[in-house]
PDB file of C-alpha atoms and ligand atoms in Angstrom:
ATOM      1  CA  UNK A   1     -48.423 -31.932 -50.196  1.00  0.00           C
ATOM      2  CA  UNK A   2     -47.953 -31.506 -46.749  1.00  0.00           C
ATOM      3  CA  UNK A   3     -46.166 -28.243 -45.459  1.00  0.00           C
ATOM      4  CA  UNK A   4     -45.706 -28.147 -41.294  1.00  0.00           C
ATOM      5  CA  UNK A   5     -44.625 -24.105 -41.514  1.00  0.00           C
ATOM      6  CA  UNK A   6     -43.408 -23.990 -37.536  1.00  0.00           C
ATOM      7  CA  UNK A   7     -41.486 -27.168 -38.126  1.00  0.00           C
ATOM      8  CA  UNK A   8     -39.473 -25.392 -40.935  1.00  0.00           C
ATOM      9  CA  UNK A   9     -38.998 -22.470 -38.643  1.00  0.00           C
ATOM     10  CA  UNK A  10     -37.773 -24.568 -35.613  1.00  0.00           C
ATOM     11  CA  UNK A  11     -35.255 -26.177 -38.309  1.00  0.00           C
ATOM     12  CA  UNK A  12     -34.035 -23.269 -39.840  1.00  0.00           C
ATOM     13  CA  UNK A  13     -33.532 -22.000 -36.770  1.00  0.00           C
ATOM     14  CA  UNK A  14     -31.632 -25.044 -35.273  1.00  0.00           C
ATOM     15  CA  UNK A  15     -29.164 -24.715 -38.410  1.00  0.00           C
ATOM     16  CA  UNK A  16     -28.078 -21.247 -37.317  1.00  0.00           C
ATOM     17  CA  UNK A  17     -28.024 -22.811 -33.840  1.00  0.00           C
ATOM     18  CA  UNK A  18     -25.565 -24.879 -34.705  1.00  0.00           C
ATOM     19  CA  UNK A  19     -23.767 -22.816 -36.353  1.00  0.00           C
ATOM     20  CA  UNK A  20     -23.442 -20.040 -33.480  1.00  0.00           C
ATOM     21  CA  UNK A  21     -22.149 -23.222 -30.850  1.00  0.00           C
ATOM     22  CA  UNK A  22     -19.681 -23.865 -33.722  1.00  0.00           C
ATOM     23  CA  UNK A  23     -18.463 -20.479 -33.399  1.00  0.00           C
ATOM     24  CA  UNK A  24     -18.546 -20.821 -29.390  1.00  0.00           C
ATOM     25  CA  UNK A  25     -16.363 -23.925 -29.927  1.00  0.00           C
ATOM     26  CA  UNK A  26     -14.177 -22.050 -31.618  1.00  0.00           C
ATOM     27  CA  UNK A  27     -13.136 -20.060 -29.287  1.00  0.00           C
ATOM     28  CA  UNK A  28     -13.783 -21.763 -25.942  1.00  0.00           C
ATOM     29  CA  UNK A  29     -16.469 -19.657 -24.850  1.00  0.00           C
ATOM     30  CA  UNK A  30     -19.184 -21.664 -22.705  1.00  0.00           C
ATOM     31  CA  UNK A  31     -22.511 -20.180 -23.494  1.00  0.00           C
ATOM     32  CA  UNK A  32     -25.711 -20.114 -20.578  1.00  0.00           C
ATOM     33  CA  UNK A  33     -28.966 -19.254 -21.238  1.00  0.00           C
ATOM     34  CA  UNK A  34     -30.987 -17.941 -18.932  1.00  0.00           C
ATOM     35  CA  UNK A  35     -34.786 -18.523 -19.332  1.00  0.00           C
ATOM     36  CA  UNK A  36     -37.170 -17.523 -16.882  1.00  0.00           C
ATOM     37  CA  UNK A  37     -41.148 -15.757 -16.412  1.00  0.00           C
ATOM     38  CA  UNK A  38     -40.360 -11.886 -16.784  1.00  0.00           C
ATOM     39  CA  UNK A  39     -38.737 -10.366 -12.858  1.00  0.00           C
ATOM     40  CA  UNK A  40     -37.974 -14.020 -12.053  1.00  0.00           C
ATOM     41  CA  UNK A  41     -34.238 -12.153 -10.963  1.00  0.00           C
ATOM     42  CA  UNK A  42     -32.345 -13.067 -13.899  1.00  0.00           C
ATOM     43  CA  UNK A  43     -30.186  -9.866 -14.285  1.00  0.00           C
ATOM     44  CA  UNK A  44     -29.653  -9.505 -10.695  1.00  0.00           C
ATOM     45  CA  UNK A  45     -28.286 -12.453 -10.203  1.00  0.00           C
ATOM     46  CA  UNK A  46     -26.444 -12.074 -13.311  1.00  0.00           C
ATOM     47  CA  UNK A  47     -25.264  -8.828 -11.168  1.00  0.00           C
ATOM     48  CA  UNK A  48     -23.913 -10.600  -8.217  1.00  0.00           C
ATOM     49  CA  UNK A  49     -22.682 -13.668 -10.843  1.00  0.00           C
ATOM     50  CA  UNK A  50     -20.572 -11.806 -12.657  1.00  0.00           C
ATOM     51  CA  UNK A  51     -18.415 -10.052 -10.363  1.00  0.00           C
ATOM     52  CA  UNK A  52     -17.483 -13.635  -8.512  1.00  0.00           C
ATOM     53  CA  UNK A  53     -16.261 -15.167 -11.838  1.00  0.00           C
ATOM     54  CA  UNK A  54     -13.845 -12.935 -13.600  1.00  0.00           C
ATOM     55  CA  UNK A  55     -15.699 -10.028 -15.144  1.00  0.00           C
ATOM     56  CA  UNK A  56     -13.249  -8.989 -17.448  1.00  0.00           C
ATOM     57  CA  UNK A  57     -13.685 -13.029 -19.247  1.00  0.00           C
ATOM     58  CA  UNK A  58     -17.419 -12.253 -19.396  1.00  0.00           C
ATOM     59  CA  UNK A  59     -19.988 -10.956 -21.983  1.00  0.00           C
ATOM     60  CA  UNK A  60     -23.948 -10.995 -21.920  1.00  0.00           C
ATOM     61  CA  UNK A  61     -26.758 -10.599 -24.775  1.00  0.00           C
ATOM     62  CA  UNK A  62     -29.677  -9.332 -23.196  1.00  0.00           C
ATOM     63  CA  UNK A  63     -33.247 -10.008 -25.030  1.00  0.00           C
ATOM     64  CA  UNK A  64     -36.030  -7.630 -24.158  1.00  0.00           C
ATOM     65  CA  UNK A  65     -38.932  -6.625 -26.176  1.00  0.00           C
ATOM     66  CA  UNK A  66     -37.990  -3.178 -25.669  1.00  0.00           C
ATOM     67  CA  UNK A  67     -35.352  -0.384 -23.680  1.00  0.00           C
ATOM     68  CA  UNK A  68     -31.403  -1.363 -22.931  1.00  0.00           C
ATOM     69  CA  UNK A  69     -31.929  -1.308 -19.242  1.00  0.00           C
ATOM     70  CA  UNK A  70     -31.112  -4.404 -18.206  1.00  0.00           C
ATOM     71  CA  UNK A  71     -28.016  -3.826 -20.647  1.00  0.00           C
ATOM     72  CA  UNK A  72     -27.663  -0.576 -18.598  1.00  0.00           C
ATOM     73  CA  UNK A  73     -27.916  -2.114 -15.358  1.00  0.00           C
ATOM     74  CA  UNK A  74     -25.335  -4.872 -16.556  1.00  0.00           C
ATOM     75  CA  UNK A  75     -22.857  -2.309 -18.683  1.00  0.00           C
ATOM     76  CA  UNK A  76     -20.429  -1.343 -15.542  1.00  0.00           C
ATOM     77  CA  UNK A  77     -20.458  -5.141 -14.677  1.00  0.00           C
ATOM     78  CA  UNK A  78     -19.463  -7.449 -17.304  1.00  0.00           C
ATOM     79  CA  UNK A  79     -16.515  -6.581 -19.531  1.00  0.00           C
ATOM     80  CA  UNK A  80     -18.876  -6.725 -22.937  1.00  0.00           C
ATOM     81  CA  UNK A  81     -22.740  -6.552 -23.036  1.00  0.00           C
ATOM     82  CA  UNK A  82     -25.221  -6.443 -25.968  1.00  0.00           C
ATOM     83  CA  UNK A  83     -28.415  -5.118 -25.800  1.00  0.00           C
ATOM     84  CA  UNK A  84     -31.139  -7.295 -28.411  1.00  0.00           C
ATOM     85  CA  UNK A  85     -34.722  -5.804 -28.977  1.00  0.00           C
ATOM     86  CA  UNK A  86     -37.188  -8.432 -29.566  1.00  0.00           C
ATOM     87  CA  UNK A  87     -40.128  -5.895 -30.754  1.00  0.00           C
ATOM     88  CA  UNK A  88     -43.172  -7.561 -30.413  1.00  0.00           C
ATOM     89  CA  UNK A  89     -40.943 -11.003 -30.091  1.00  0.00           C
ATOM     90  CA  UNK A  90     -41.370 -13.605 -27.011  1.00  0.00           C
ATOM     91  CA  UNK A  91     -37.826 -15.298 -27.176  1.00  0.00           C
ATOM     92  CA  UNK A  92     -34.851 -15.130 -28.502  1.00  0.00           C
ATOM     93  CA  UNK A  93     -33.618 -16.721 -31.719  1.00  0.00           C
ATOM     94  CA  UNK A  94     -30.436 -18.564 -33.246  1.00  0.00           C
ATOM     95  CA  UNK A  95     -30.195 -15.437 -35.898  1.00  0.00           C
ATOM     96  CA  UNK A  96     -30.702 -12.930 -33.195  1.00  0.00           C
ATOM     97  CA  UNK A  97     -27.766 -14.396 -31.322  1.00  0.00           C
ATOM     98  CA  UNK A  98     -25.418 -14.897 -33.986  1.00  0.00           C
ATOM     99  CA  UNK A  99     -25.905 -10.940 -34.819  1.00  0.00           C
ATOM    100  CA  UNK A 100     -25.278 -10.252 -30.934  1.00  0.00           C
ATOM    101  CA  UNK A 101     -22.056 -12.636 -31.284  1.00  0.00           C
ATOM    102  CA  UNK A 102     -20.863 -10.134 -34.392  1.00  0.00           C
ATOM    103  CA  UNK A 103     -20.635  -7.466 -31.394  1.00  0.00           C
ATOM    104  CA  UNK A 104     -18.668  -9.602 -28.978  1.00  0.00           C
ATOM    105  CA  UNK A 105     -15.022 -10.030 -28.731  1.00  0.00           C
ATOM    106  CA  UNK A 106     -15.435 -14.259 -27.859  1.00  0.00           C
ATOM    107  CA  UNK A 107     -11.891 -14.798 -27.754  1.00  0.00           C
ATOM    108  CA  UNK A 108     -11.251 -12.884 -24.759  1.00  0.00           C
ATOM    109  CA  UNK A 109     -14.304 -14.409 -22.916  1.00  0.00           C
ATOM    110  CA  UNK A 110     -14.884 -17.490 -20.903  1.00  0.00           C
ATOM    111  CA  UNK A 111     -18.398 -17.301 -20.125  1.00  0.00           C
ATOM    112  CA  UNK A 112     -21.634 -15.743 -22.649  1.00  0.00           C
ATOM    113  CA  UNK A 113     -25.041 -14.903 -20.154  1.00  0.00           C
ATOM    114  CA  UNK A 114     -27.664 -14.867 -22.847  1.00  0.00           C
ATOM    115  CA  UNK A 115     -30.374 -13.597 -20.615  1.00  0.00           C
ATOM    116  CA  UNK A 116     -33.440 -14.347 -22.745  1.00  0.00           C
ATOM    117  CA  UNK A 117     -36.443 -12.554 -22.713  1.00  0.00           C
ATOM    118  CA  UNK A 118     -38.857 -13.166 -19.669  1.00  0.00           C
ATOM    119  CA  UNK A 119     -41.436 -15.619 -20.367  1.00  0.00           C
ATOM    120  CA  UNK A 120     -42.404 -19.043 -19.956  1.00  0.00           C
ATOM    121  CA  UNK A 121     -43.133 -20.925 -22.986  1.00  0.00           C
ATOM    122  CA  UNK A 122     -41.947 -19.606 -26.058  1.00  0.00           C
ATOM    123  CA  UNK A 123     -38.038 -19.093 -25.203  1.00  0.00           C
ATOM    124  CA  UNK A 124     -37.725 -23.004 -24.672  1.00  0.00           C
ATOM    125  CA  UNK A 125     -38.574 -24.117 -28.528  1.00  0.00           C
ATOM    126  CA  UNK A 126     -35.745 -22.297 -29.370  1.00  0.00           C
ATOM    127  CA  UNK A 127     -31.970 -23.524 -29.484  1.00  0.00           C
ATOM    128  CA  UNK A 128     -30.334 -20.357 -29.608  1.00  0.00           C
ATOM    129  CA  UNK A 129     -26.235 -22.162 -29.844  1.00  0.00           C
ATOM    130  CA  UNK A 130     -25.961 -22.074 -26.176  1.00  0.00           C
ATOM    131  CA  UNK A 131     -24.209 -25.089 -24.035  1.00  0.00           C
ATOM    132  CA  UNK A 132     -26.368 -25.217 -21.213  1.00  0.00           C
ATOM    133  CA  UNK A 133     -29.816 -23.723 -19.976  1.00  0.00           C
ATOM    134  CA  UNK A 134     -30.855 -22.440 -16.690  1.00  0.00           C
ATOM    135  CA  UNK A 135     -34.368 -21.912 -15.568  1.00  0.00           C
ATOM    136  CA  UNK A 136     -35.454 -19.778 -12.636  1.00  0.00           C
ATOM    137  CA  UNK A 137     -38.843 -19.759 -11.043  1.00  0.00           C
ATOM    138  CA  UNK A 138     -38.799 -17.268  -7.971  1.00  0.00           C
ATOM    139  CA  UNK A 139     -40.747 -17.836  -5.336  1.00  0.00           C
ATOM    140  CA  UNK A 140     -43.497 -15.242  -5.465  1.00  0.00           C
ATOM    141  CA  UNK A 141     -44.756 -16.439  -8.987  1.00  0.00           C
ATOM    142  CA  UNK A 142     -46.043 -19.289  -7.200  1.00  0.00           C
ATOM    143  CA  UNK A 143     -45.476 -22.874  -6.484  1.00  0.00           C
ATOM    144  CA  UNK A 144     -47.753 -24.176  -8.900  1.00  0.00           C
ATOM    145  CA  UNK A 145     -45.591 -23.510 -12.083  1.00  0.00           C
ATOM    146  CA  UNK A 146     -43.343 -25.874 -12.715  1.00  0.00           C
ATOM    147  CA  UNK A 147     -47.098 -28.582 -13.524  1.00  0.00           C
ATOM    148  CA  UNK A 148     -48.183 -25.799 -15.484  1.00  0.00           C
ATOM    149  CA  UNK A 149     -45.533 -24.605 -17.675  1.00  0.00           C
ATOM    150  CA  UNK A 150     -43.575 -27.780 -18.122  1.00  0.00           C
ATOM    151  CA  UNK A 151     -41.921 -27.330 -21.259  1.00  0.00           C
ATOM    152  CA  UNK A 152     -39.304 -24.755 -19.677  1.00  0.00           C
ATOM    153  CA  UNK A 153     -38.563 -26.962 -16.976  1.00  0.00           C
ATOM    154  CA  UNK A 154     -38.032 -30.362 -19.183  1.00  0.00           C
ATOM    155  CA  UNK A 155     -35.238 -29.190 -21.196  1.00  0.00           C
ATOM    156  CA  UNK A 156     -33.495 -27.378 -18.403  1.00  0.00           C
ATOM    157  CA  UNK A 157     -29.668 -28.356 -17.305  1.00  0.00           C
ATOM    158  CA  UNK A 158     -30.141 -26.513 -14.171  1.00  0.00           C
ATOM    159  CA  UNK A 159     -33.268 -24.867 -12.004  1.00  0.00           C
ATOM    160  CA  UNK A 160     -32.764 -22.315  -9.586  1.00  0.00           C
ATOM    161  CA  UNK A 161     -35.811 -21.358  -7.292  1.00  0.00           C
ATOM    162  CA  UNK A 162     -34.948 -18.207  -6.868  1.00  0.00           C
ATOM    163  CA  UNK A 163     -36.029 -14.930  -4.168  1.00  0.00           C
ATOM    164  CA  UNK A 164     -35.964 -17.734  -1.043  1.00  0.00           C
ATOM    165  CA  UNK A 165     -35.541 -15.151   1.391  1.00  0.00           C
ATOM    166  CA  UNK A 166     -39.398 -14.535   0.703  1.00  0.00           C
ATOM    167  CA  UNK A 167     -40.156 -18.198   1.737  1.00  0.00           C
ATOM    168  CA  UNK A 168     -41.039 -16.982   4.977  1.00  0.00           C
ATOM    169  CA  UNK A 169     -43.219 -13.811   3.461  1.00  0.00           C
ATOM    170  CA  UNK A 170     -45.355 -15.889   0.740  1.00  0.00           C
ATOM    171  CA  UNK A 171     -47.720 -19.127   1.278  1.00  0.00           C
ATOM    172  CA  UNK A 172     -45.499 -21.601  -0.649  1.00  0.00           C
ATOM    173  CA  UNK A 173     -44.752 -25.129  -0.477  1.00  0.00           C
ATOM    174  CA  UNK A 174     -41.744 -25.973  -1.487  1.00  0.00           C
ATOM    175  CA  UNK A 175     -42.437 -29.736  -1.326  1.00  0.00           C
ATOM    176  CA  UNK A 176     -45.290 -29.036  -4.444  1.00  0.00           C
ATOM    177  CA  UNK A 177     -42.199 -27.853  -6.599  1.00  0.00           C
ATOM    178  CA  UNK A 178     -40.146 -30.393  -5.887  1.00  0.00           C
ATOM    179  CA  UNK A 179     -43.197 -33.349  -6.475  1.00  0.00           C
ATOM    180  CA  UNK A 180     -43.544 -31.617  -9.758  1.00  0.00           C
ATOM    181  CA  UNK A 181     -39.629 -31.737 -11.162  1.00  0.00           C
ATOM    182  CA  UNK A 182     -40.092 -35.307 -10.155  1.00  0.00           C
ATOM    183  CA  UNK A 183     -42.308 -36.333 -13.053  1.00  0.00           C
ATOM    184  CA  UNK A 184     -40.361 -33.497 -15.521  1.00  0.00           C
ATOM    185  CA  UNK A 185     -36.456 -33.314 -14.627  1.00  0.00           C
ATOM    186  CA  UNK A 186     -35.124 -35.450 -12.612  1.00  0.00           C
ATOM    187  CA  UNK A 187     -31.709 -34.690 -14.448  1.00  0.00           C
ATOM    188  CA  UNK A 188     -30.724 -31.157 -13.600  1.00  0.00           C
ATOM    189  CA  UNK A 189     -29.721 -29.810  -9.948  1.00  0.00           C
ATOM    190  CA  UNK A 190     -31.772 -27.588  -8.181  1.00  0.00           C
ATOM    191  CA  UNK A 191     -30.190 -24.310  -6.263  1.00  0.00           C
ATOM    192  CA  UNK A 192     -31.764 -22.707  -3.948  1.00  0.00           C
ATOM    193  CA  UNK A 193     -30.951 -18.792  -4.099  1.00  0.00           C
ATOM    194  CA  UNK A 194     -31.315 -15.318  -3.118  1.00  0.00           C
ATOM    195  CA  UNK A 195     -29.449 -12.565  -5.181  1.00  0.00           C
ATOM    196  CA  UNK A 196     -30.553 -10.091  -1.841  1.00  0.00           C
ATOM    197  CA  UNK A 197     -28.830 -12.355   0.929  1.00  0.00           C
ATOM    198  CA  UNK A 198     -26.429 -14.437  -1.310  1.00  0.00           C
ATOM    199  CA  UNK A 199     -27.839 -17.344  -0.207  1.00  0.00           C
ATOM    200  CA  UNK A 200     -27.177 -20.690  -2.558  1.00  0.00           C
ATOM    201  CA  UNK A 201     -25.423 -18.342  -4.468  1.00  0.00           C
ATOM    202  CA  UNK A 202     -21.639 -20.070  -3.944  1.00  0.00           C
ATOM    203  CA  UNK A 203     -23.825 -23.887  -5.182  1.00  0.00           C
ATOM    204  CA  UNK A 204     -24.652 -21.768  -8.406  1.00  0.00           C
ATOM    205  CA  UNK A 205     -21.085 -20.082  -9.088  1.00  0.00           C
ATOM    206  CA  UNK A 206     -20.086 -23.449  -8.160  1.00  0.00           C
ATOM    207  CA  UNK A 207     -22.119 -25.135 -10.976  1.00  0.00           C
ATOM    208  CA  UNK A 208     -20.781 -22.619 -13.595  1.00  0.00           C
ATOM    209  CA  UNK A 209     -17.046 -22.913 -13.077  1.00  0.00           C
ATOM    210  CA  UNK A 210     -17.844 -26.877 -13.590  1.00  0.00           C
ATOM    211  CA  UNK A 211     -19.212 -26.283 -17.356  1.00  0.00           C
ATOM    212  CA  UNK A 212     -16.402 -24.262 -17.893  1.00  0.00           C
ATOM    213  CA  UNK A 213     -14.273 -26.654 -16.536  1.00  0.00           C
ATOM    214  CA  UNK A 214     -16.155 -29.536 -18.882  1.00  0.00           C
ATOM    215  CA  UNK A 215     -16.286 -27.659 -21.626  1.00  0.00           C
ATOM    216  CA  UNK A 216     -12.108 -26.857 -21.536  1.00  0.00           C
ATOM    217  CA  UNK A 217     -11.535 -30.643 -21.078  1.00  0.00           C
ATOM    218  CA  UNK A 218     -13.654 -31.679 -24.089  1.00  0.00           C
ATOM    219  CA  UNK A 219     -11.914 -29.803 -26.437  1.00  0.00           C
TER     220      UNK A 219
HETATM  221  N1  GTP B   1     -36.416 -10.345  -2.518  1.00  0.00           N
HETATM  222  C1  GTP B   1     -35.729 -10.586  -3.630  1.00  0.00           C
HETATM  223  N2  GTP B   1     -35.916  -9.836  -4.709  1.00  0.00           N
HETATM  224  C2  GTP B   1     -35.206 -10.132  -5.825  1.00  0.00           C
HETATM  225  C3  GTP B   1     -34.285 -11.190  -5.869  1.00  0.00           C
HETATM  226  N3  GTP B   1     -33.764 -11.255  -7.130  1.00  0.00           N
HETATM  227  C4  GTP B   1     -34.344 -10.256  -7.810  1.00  0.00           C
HETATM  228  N4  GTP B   1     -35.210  -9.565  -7.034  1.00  0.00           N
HETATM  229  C5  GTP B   1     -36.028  -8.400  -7.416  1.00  0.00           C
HETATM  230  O1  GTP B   1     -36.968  -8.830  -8.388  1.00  0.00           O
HETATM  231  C6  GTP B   1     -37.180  -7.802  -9.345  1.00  0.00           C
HETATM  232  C7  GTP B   1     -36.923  -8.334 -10.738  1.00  0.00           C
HETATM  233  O2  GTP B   1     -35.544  -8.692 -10.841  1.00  0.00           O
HETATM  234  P1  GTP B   1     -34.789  -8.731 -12.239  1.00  0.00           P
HETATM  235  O3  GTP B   1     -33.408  -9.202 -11.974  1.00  0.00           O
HETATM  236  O4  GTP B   1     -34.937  -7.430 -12.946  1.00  0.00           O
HETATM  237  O5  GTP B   1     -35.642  -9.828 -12.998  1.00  0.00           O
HETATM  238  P2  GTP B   1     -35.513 -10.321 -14.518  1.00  0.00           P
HETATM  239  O6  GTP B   1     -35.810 -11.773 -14.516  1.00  0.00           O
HETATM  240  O7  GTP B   1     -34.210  -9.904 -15.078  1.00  0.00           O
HETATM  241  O8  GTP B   1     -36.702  -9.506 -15.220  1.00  0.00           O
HETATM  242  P3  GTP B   1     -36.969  -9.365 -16.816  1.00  0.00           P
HETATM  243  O9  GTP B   1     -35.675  -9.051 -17.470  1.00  0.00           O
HETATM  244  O10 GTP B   1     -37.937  -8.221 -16.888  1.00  0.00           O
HETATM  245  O11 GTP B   1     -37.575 -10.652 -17.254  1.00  0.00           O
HETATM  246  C8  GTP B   1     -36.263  -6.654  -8.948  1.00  0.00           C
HETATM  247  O12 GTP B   1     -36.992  -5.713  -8.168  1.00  0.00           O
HETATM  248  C9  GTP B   1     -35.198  -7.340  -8.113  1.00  0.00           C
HETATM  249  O13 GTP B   1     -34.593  -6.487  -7.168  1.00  0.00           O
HETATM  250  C10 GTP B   1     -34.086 -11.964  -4.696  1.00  0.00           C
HETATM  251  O14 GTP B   1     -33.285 -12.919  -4.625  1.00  0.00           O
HETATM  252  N5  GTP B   1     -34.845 -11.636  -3.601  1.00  0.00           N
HETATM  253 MG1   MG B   2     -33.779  -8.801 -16.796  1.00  0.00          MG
END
């Protein structure tokens, strides 16, 4: 008898995946996950993202192992924002989100931030209900990630290099990133940003209002 445990995992959790994008459906809500290495900037530019669409029609689940303060930092921001402690836990899951949903008023939303917690591998095995994913890789971590952590970058419907007013600052090649997504994504557009100097950051609000825009026309 053969018994694959992580393969009955990933499927369990892909059932209350689907189940949580039903729900999403539902009630027009277009749902962005945010997956990144931990400080890669994703709830500051969640901070300047925010304000730019219309707050009020905005709500974010926020995975951390521990503390609510990126919650905090987020709470006088977006009109509804839920807090999820991980624990000991490297990701986010489908059950995890469908519990933060239970908080959120989704019919008076446009747009769910799920703002998964920081790391590199583990947060990309898991479909989690959302509509589209967004990777960030900031420019201090490196430009060597993108070869060595491909799995985040494969599945990714948009990549933001993000902190590129520290091009100048850091020895990095842009160019090596760029090679890399070659062989991995060639799919998803890549935004330059800054959430200091707002640079790039119009291409990205840009980007958004198009899902939304897809997403209302679908249904
Ligand atoms: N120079 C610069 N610093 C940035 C930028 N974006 C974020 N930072 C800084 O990077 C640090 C981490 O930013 P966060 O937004 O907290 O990163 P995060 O990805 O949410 O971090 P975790 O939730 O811990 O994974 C903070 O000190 C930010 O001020 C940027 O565009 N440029
Ligand atoms: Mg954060």
């Amino acid at each position: 008898m053969k018994i694959n445990v992580v393969e009955s995992v990933l499927k369990a959790n892909d059932a209350v995946a689907r189940e949580n994008r039903r729900r999403l459906d539902a009630a027009g809500v277009v749902a962005v996950n945010l997956m990144s290495a931990p400080g890669s900037g994703k709830t500051l530019l969640l901070e300047k993202t925010i304000p730019a669409l219309a707050a009020a029609r905005c709500a974010v689940l926020v995975g951390d192992l521990q503390t609510t303060r990126d919650a905090e930092r987020l709470a006088g921001i977006a009109a509804q924002v839920t807090q999820i402690n991980t624990g000991t836990g490297c990701h986010l899951t489908a059950t995890q989100v469908g519990e933060g949903l239970d908080s959120l008023d989704l019919r008076s939303i446009d747009f769910l931030f799920i703002e998964n917690v920081g790391n590199m591998v583990c947060p990309a095995a898991f479909d989690l209900g959302e509509h589209r994913r967004a990777v960030l890789l900031s420019v201090p971590e490196g430009d060597d990630k993108v070869a060595k952590y491909p799995t985040l970058f494969q599945p990714a419907d948009v990549i933001l290099l993000t902190k590129v007013d520290l091009l100048g600052v850091l020895d990095y090649q842009r160019s090596k990133v760029y090679q890399d997504l070659s062989r991995i994504n060639t799919r998803a557009p890549r935004i330059e940003v800054s959430s200091t100097t707002g640079q790039g950051l119009d291409r990205w609000f840009a980007w958004l209002k198009d899902q939304r825009r897809a997403q209302v026309s679908d249904s």
